[in-house]
Amino acid sequence: MNVRSFQLSDYKPLTELLEEVLTTECYEQTMEAFARQLSWDSDLVLVAVKDSEIVGMIIGTIDNNKGYYYRIAVSPEHQRSGVGKGLVTALRQRFVQRNVSKILITADEHNEPVLPLYESMGFATSDFFRAFQKLSIVTG
């Protein structure tokens, strides 16, 4: 398995993976965040490739010197095979290279099922950033 930065040629297989793995609501939110993150910093969108097929992806972001794991998705036939851990580890390396002060996991209602993955990698409940509202909405 190879973990690398997202490339434009990954768009179609990546969106197909997300459609397969995520609920409709989660897919729509993820695609918004995906587009936003690509415009800000595409090096924090990683894909896992196995036998020339995209089998997983992770979106991260940095805000106020904190690194956030936003969304992770792994194809059903590759879950529980180390793909998720590989993606988390690779993104963590990017955060460390950029000297973030703290790494947090966005724990919205869609990420609840994957929190045990992060816990198995040594993250504590205090590392979960519970955001149950859309961060892109501006009020006022």
PDB file of C-alpha atoms in Angstrom:
ATOM      1  CA  MET A   1       0.000   0.000   0.000  1.00  0.00           C
ATOM      2  CA  ASN A   2       1.193   3.490  -0.872  1.00  0.00           C
ATOM      3  CA  VAL A   3      -0.096   6.654   0.822  1.00  0.00           C
ATOM      4  CA  ARG A   4       0.366   9.848  -1.149  1.00  0.00           C
ATOM      5  CA  SER A   5      -1.102  13.291  -1.733  1.00  0.00           C
ATOM      6  CA  PHE A   6      -4.320  13.557  -3.709  1.00  0.00           C
ATOM      7  CA  GLN A   7      -3.877  14.096  -7.452  1.00  0.00           C
ATOM      8  CA  LEU A   8      -6.487  15.434  -9.856  1.00  0.00           C
ATOM      9  CA  SER A   9      -6.656  12.044 -11.612  1.00  0.00           C
ATOM     10  CA  ASP A  10      -7.863  10.575  -8.275  1.00  0.00           C
ATOM     11  CA  TYR A  11     -11.073  12.614  -8.293  1.00  0.00           C
ATOM     12  CA  LYS A  12     -13.442  10.115  -9.928  1.00  0.00           C
ATOM     13  CA  PRO A  13     -12.316   6.982  -8.031  1.00  0.00           C
ATOM     14  CA  LEU A  14     -12.167   8.968  -4.792  1.00  0.00           C
ATOM     15  CA  THR A  15     -15.704  10.312  -5.119  1.00  0.00           C
ATOM     16  CA  GLU A  16     -16.915   6.792  -5.984  1.00  0.00           C
ATOM     17  CA  LEU A  17     -15.254   5.477  -2.807  1.00  0.00           C
ATOM     18  CA  LEU A  18     -16.863   8.212  -0.701  1.00  0.00           C
ATOM     19  CA  GLU A  19     -20.293   7.564  -2.231  1.00  0.00           C
ATOM     20  CA  GLU A  20     -19.931   3.883  -1.366  1.00  0.00           C
ATOM     21  CA  VAL A  21     -18.734   4.361   2.211  1.00  0.00           C
ATOM     22  CA  LEU A  22     -20.491   7.502   3.481  1.00  0.00           C
ATOM     23  CA  THR A  23     -24.135   8.350   4.065  1.00  0.00           C
ATOM     24  CA  THR A  24     -25.656  10.928   1.707  1.00  0.00           C
ATOM     25  CA  GLU A  25     -25.486  13.709   4.321  1.00  0.00           C
ATOM     26  CA  CYS A  26     -21.925  12.814   5.290  1.00  0.00           C
ATOM     27  CA  TYR A  27     -20.898  12.615   1.617  1.00  0.00           C
ATOM     28  CA  GLU A  28     -22.235  16.120   0.927  1.00  0.00           C
ATOM     29  CA  GLN A  29     -20.449  17.596   3.962  1.00  0.00           C
ATOM     30  CA  THR A  30     -17.256  15.742   3.093  1.00  0.00           C
ATOM     31  CA  MET A  31     -17.275  16.946  -0.519  1.00  0.00           C
ATOM     32  CA  GLU A  32     -17.647  20.554   0.695  1.00  0.00           C
ATOM     33  CA  ALA A  33     -14.733  20.116   3.106  1.00  0.00           C
ATOM     34  CA  PHE A  34     -12.728  18.274   0.447  1.00  0.00           C
ATOM     35  CA  ALA A  35     -13.096  21.136  -2.049  1.00  0.00           C
ATOM     36  CA  ARG A  36     -12.290  23.725   0.619  1.00  0.00           C
ATOM     37  CA  GLN A  37      -9.190  21.841   1.776  1.00  0.00           C
ATOM     38  CA  LEU A  38      -7.930  21.372  -1.788  1.00  0.00           C
ATOM     39  CA  SER A  39      -8.133  25.133  -2.299  1.00  0.00           C
ATOM     40  CA  TRP A  40      -6.310  25.806   0.990  1.00  0.00           C
ATOM     41  CA  ASP A  41      -3.708  23.040   1.180  1.00  0.00           C
ATOM     42  CA  SER A  42      -3.967  19.956  -0.999  1.00  0.00           C
ATOM     43  CA  ASP A  43      -1.019  18.264   0.751  1.00  0.00           C
ATOM     44  CA  LEU A  44      -3.353  17.465   3.654  1.00  0.00           C
ATOM     45  CA  VAL A  45      -5.648  15.334   1.485  1.00  0.00           C
ATOM     46  CA  LEU A  46      -4.114  11.861   1.266  1.00  0.00           C
ATOM     47  CA  VAL A  47      -5.111   8.714  -0.570  1.00  0.00           C
ATOM     48  CA  ALA A  48      -4.147   5.092   0.031  1.00  0.00           C
ATOM     49  CA  VAL A  49      -3.425   3.155  -3.160  1.00  0.00           C
ATOM     50  CA  LYS A  50      -3.176  -0.613  -3.416  1.00  0.00           C
ATOM     51  CA  ASP A  51      -2.675  -2.365  -6.771  1.00  0.00           C
ATOM     52  CA  SER A  52      -3.379   0.920  -8.610  1.00  0.00           C
ATOM     53  CA  GLU A  53      -6.753   1.271  -6.849  1.00  0.00           C
ATOM     54  CA  ILE A  54      -7.698   3.973  -4.344  1.00  0.00           C
ATOM     55  CA  VAL A  55      -8.736   2.063  -1.228  1.00  0.00           C
ATOM     56  CA  GLY A  56      -8.848   4.900   1.295  1.00  0.00           C
ATOM     57  CA  MET A  57      -8.563   8.617   1.907  1.00  0.00           C
ATOM     58  CA  ILE A  58      -8.140  11.085   4.733  1.00  0.00           C
ATOM     59  CA  ILE A  59      -8.737  14.825   4.884  1.00  0.00           C
ATOM     60  CA  GLY A  60      -6.818  16.931   7.363  1.00  0.00           C
ATOM     61  CA  THR A  61      -6.597  20.634   7.992  1.00  0.00           C
ATOM     62  CA  ILE A  62      -4.556  23.046  10.089  1.00  0.00           C
ATOM     63  CA  ASP A  63      -6.214  25.881  11.959  1.00  0.00           C
ATOM     64  CA  ASN A  64      -4.527  28.133  14.516  1.00  0.00           C
ATOM     65  CA  ASN A  65      -1.471  25.854  14.578  1.00  0.00           C
ATOM     66  CA  LYS A  66      -3.604  22.804  15.423  1.00  0.00           C
ATOM     67  CA  GLY A  67      -3.846  19.831  13.081  1.00  0.00           C
ATOM     68  CA  TYR A  68      -7.255  18.208  12.650  1.00  0.00           C
ATOM     69  CA  TYR A  69      -8.145  14.829  11.238  1.00  0.00           C
ATOM     70  CA  TYR A  70     -11.432  15.666   9.539  1.00  0.00           C
ATOM     71  CA  ARG A  71     -12.664  12.626   7.626  1.00  0.00           C
ATOM     72  CA  ILE A  72     -11.315   9.167   6.871  1.00  0.00           C
ATOM     73  CA  ALA A  73     -12.874   6.614   4.547  1.00  0.00           C
ATOM     74  CA  VAL A  74     -11.700   3.119   3.619  1.00  0.00           C
ATOM     75  CA  SER A  75     -13.338   0.803   1.109  1.00  0.00           C
ATOM     76  CA  PRO A  76     -15.270  -1.980   2.874  1.00  0.00           C
ATOM     77  CA  GLU A  77     -13.090  -4.768   1.467  1.00  0.00           C
ATOM     78  CA  HIS A  78      -9.950  -3.092   2.859  1.00  0.00           C
ATOM     79  CA  GLN A  79     -11.230  -2.136   6.303  1.00  0.00           C
ATOM     80  CA  ARG A  80      -9.411  -3.677   9.266  1.00  0.00           C
ATOM     81  CA  SER A  81      -6.318  -4.295   7.135  1.00  0.00           C
ATOM     82  CA  GLY A  82      -4.157  -1.348   8.229  1.00  0.00           C
ATOM     83  CA  VAL A  83      -5.262   1.145   5.567  1.00  0.00           C
ATOM     84  CA  GLY A  84      -6.836   3.526   8.098  1.00  0.00           C
ATOM     85  CA  LYS A  85      -3.817   3.389  10.385  1.00  0.00           C
ATOM     86  CA  GLY A  86      -1.527   4.029   7.423  1.00  0.00           C
ATOM     87  CA  LEU A  87      -3.521   7.110   6.448  1.00  0.00           C
ATOM     88  CA  VAL A  88      -3.596   8.464  10.020  1.00  0.00           C
ATOM     89  CA  THR A  89       0.158   7.897  10.404  1.00  0.00           C
ATOM     90  CA  ALA A  90       0.987   9.586   7.085  1.00  0.00           C
ATOM     91  CA  LEU A  91      -1.146  12.634   7.906  1.00  0.00           C
ATOM     92  CA  ARG A  92       0.398  12.800  11.372  1.00  0.00           C
ATOM     93  CA  GLN A  93       3.830  13.012   9.722  1.00  0.00           C
ATOM     94  CA  ARG A  94       2.625  15.973   7.652  1.00  0.00           C
ATOM     95  CA  PHE A  95       1.337  17.681  10.797  1.00  0.00           C
ATOM     96  CA  VAL A  96       4.665  17.087  12.589  1.00  0.00           C
ATOM     97  CA  GLN A  97       6.614  18.474   9.605  1.00  0.00           C
ATOM     98  CA  ARG A  98       4.535  21.643   9.899  1.00  0.00           C
ATOM     99  CA  ASN A  99       5.148  21.953  13.636  1.00  0.00           C
ATOM    100  CA  VAL A 100       1.505  21.938  14.715  1.00  0.00           C
ATOM    101  CA  SER A 101       1.102  22.435  18.454  1.00  0.00           C
ATOM    102  CA  LYS A 102      -1.618  19.801  18.903  1.00  0.00           C
ATOM    103  CA  ILE A 103      -3.378  17.179  16.811  1.00  0.00           C
ATOM    104  CA  LEU A 104      -7.120  16.714  17.248  1.00  0.00           C
ATOM    105  CA  ILE A 105      -9.760  14.458  15.727  1.00  0.00           C
ATOM    106  CA  THR A 106     -12.965  16.060  14.517  1.00  0.00           C
ATOM    107  CA  ALA A 107     -15.599  13.978  16.281  1.00  0.00           C
ATOM    108  CA  ASP A 108     -18.831  14.842  14.536  1.00  0.00           C
ATOM    109  CA  GLU A 109     -21.778  12.458  14.344  1.00  0.00           C
ATOM    110  CA  HIS A 110     -20.321  10.885  11.177  1.00  0.00           C
ATOM    111  CA  ASN A 111     -16.917  10.165  12.722  1.00  0.00           C
ATOM    112  CA  GLU A 112     -18.215   8.436  15.859  1.00  0.00           C
ATOM    113  CA  PRO A 113     -17.807   4.937  14.326  1.00  0.00           C
ATOM    114  CA  VAL A 114     -14.094   5.506  13.573  1.00  0.00           C
ATOM    115  CA  LEU A 115     -13.090   6.955  16.949  1.00  0.00           C
ATOM    116  CA  PRO A 116     -11.970   3.490  18.167  1.00  0.00           C
ATOM    117  CA  LEU A 117      -9.382   3.502  15.348  1.00  0.00           C
ATOM    118  CA  TYR A 118      -7.853   6.683  16.753  1.00  0.00           C
ATOM    119  CA  GLU A 119      -8.038   5.327  20.313  1.00  0.00           C
ATOM    120  CA  SER A 120      -6.205   2.164  19.183  1.00  0.00           C
ATOM    121  CA  MET A 121      -3.433   4.452  17.922  1.00  0.00           C
ATOM    122  CA  GLY A 122      -2.986   6.167  21.279  1.00  0.00           C
ATOM    123  CA  PHE A 123      -5.314   9.147  20.984  1.00  0.00           C
ATOM    124  CA  ALA A 124      -7.314   9.974  24.100  1.00  0.00           C
ATOM    125  CA  THR A 125     -10.867  11.223  24.429  1.00  0.00           C
ATOM    126  CA  SER A 126      -9.412  14.663  25.162  1.00  0.00           C
ATOM    127  CA  ASP A 127      -8.003  14.666  21.600  1.00  0.00           C
ATOM    128  CA  PHE A 128     -11.517  14.543  20.117  1.00  0.00           C
ATOM    129  CA  PHE A 129     -12.829  17.916  18.966  1.00  0.00           C
ATOM    130  CA  ARG A 130     -16.586  17.609  19.117  1.00  0.00           C
ATOM    131  CA  ALA A 131     -18.077  19.756  16.374  1.00  0.00           C
ATOM    132  CA  PHE A 132     -21.731  19.173  15.741  1.00  0.00           C
ATOM    133  CA  GLN A 133     -22.362  22.235  13.610  1.00  0.00           C
ATOM    134  CA  LYS A 134     -21.106  23.071  10.184  1.00  0.00           C
ATOM    135  CA  LEU A 135     -17.935  25.059  10.551  1.00  0.00           C
ATOM    136  CA  SER A 136     -18.450  26.814   7.217  1.00  0.00           C
ATOM    137  CA  ILE A 137     -21.637  28.637   8.201  1.00  0.00           C
ATOM    138  CA  VAL A 138     -21.202  32.330   8.909  1.00  0.00           C
ATOM    139  CA  THR A 139     -23.871  33.945  11.064  1.00  0.00           C
ATOM    140  CA  GLY A 140     -24.551  37.521  11.836  1.00  0.00           C
TER     141      GLY A 140
END
